[in-house]
Short mmCIF file of C-alpha atoms in Angstrom, two decimals:
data_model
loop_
_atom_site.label_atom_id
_atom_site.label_comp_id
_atom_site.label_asym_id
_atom_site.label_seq_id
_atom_site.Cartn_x
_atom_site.Cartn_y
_atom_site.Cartn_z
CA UNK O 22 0.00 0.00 0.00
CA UNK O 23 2.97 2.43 0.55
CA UNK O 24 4.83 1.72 -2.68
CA UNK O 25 1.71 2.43 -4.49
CA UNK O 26 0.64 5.26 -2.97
CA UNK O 27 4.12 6.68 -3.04
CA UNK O 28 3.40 5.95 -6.95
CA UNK O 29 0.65 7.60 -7.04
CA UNK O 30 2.01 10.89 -5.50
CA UNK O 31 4.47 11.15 -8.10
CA UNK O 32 1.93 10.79 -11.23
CA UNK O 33 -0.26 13.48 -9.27
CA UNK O 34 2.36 15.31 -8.99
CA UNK O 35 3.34 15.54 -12.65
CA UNK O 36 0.02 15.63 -13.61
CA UNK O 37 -0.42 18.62 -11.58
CA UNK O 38 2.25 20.11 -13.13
CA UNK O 39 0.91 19.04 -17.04
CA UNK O 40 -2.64 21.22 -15.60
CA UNK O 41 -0.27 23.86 -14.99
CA UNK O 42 0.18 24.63 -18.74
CA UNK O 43 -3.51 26.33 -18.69
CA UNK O 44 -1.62 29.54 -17.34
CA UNK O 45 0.51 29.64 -20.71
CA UNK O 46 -2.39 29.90 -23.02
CA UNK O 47 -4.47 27.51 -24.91
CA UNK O 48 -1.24 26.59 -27.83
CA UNK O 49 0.76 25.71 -24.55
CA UNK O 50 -1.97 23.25 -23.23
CA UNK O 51 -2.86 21.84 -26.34
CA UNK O 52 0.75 21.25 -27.35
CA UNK O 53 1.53 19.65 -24.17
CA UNK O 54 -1.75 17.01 -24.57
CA UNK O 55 -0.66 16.37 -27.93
CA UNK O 56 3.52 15.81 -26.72
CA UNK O 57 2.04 12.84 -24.69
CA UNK O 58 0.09 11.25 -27.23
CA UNK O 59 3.44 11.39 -28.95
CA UNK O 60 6.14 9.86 -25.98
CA UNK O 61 7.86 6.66 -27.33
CA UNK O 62 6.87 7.06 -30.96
CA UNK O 63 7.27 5.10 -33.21
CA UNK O 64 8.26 2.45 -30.87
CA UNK O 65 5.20 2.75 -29.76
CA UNK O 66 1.80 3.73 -31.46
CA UNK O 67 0.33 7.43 -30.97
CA UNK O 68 -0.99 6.97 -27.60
CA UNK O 69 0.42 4.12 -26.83
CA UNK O 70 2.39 5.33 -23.56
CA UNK O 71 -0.43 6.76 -22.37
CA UNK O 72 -2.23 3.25 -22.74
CA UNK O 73 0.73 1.78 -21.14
CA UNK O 74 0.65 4.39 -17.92
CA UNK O 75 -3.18 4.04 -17.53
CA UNK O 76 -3.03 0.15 -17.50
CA UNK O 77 -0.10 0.53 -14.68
CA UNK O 78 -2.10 2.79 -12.81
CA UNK O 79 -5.19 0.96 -12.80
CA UNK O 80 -2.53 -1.83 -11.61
CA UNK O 81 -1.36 -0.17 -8.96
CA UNK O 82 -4.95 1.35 -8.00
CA UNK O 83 -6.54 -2.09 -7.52
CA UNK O 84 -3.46 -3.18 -5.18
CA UNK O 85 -4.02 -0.03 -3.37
CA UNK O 86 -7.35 -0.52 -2.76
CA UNK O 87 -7.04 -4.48 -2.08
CA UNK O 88 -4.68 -3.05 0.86
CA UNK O 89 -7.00 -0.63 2.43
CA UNK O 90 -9.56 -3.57 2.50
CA UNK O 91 -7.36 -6.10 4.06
CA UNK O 92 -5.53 -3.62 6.41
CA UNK O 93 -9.42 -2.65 7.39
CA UNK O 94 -10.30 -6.34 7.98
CA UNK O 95 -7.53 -6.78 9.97
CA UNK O 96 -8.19 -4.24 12.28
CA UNK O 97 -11.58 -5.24 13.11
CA UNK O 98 -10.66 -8.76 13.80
CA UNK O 99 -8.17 -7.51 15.90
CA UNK O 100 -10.86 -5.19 17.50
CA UNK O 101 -14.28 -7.85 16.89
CA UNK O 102 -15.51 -5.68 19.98
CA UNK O 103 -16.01 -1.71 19.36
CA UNK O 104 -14.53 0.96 21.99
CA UNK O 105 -17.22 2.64 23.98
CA UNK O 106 -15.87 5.71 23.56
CA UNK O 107 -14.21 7.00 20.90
CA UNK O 108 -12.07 10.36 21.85
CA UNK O 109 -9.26 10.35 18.60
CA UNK O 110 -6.82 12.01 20.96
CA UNK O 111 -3.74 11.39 19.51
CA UNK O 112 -5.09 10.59 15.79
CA UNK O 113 -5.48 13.80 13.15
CA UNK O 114 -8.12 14.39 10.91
CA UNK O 115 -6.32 13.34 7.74
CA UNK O 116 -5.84 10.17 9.26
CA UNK O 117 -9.79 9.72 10.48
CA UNK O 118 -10.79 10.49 7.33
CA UNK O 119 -8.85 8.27 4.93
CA UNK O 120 -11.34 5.34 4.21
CA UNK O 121 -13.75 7.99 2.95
CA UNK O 122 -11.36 10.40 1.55
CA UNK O 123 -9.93 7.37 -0.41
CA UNK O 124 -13.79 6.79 -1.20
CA UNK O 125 -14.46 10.00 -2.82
CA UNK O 126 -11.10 10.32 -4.83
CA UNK O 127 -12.25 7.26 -6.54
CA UNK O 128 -15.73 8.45 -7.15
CA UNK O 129 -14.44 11.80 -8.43
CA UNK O 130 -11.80 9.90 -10.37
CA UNK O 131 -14.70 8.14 -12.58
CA UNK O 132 -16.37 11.86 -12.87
CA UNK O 133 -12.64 12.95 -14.18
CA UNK O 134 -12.14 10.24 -16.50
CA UNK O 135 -15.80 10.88 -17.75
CA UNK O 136 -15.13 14.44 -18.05
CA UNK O 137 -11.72 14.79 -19.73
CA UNK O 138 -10.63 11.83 -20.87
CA UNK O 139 -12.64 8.32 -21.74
CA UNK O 140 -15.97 9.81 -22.42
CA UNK O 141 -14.93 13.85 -22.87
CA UNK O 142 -18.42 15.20 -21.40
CA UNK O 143 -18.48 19.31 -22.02
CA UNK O 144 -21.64 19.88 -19.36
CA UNK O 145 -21.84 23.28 -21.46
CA UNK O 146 -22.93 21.45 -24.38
CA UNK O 147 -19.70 23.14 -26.04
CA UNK O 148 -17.20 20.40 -28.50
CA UNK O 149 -14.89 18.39 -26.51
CA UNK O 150 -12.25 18.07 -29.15
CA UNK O 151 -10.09 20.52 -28.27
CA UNK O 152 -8.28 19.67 -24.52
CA UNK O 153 -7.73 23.26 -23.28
CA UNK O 154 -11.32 24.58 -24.62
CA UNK O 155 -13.32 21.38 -22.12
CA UNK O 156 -10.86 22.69 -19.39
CA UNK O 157 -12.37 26.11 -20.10
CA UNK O 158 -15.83 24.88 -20.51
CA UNK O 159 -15.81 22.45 -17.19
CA UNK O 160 -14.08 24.35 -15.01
CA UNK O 161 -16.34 28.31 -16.05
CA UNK O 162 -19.01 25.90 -14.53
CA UNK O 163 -19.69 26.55 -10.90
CA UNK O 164 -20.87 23.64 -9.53
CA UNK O 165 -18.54 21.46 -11.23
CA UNK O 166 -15.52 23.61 -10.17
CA UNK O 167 -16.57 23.02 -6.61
CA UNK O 168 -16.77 19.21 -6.61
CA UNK O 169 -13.29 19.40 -8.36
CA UNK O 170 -12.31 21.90 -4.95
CA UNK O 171 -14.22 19.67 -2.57
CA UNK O 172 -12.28 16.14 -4.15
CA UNK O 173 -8.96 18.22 -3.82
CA UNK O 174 -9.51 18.76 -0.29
CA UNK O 175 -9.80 15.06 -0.01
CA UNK O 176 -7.07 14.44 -2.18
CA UNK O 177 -5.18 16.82 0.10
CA UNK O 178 -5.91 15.30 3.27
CA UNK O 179 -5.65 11.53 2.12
CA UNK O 180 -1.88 12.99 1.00
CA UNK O 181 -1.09 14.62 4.04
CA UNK O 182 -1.63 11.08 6.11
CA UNK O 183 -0.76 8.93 3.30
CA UNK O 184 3.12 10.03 3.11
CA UNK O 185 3.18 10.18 6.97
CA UNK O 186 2.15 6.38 6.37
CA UNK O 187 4.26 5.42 3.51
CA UNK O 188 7.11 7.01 5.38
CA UNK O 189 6.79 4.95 8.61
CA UNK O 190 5.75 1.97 6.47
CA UNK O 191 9.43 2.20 4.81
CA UNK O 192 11.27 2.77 8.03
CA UNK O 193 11.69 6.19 7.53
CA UNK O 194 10.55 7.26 10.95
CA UNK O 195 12.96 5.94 13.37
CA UNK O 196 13.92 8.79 14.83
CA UNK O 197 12.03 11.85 16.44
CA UNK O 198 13.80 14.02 13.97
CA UNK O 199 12.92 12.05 11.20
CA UNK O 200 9.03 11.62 12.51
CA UNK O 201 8.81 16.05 12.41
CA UNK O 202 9.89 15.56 9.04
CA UNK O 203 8.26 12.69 7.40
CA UNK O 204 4.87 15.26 9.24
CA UNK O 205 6.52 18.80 7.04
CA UNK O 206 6.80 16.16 3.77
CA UNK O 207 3.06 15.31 4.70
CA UNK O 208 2.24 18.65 4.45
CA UNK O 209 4.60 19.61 1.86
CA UNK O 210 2.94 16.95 -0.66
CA UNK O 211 -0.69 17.54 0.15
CA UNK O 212 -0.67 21.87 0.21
CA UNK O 213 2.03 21.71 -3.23
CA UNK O 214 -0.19 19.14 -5.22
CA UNK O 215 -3.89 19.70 -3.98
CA UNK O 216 -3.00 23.36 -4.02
CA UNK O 217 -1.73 23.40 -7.25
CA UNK O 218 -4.92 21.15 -8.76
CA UNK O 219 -6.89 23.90 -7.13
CA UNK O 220 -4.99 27.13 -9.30
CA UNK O 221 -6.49 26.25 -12.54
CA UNK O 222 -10.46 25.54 -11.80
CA UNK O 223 -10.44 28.75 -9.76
CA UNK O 224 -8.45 31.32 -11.96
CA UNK O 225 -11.17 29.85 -14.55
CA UNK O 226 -13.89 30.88 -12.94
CA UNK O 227 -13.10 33.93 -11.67
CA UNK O 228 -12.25 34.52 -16.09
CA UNK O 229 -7.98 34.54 -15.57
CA UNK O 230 -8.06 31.32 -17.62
CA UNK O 231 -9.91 31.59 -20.51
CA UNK O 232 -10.81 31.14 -24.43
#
């Protein structure tokens, strides 16, 4: 569950970064999109890496999910009998919420695969063939920016505790020192990547981003 949640955080990470390109214009965006359609051509077909990466994520999201379910089993075996009181001293939020964090990043991941890239659905009733212009289209949409703000919040907070976790998973919290910094990388991760998803649906709306 750690290695594949570590992988995760790096393809959010550059995908974050990819979303960036909005801020450069709509040639910038739409150049970038098209650059990796293009990685490992002609070795591969046009598209094919992209193929490739999706498979290995899917991959890597069924493992990651198979985890959480065991690691959940196990704990209520361990605990058949539930506390009568509940009082999440010592725990944070990010880490109380993770099962249903993890539960709506997966629900908003179907909406975002939907939306952008399996079935390309422009809720403006606008084309969907160009990538930049759908980005325009979703995101000048109120209500859809704010489930994409409300699913980074969750994506933030399932980071924040889920590199904490992969840290001390790995052994890299042996030490107090290295336990106050495995909790700044925690926070590091979630404000840098969640933060940066949030940048483009907002400077959309408010008309920064636009056709």
């Amino acid at each position: 569950m750690a290695v594949t949640g570590l992988l995760f955080i790096a393809f959010v990470l550059f995908h974050m970064y990819g979303n960036l390109k909005a801020f450069a214009g709509h040639d910038a965006f739409d150049e970038y999109a098209h650059h990796l359609r293009e990685l490992g051509t002609p070795v591969l077909p046009y598209g094919g890496f992209l193929w490739i990466n999706r498979v290995a994520l899917l991959g890597a999201l069924v493992v990651h999910v198979a985890c959480a379910v065991i690691l959940w089993r196990r704990a209520q075996a361990a605990r058949p009998t539930a506390y009568v009181v509940q009082r999440n001293r010592s725990s944070s939020l990010s880490s109380r919420t993770m099962r249903w964090g993890g539960i709506t990043i997966l629900l908003f991941l179907v909406w975002h695969l939907l939306n952008f890239t399996i079935g390309k659905i422009n809720v403006t009733g606008g084309a969907t063939s160009d990538p930049y212009n759908l980005l325009v289209d979703s995101f000048s949409t109120w209500w859809l920016t704010v489930i994409y703000l409300v699913a980074m919040l969750a994506l933030g907070m399932h980071l924040h505790h889920g590199t904490w976790s992969s840290m001390q998973t790995l052994g890299l919290t042996n030490s107090p020192r290295s336990r106050a910094v495995a909790k700044r990388t925690g926070w590091v991760v979630a404000i840098v990547i969640a933060g940066g998803f949030a940048l483009v649906p907002l400077f959309t709306l408010f008309g920064v981003i636009s056709k």
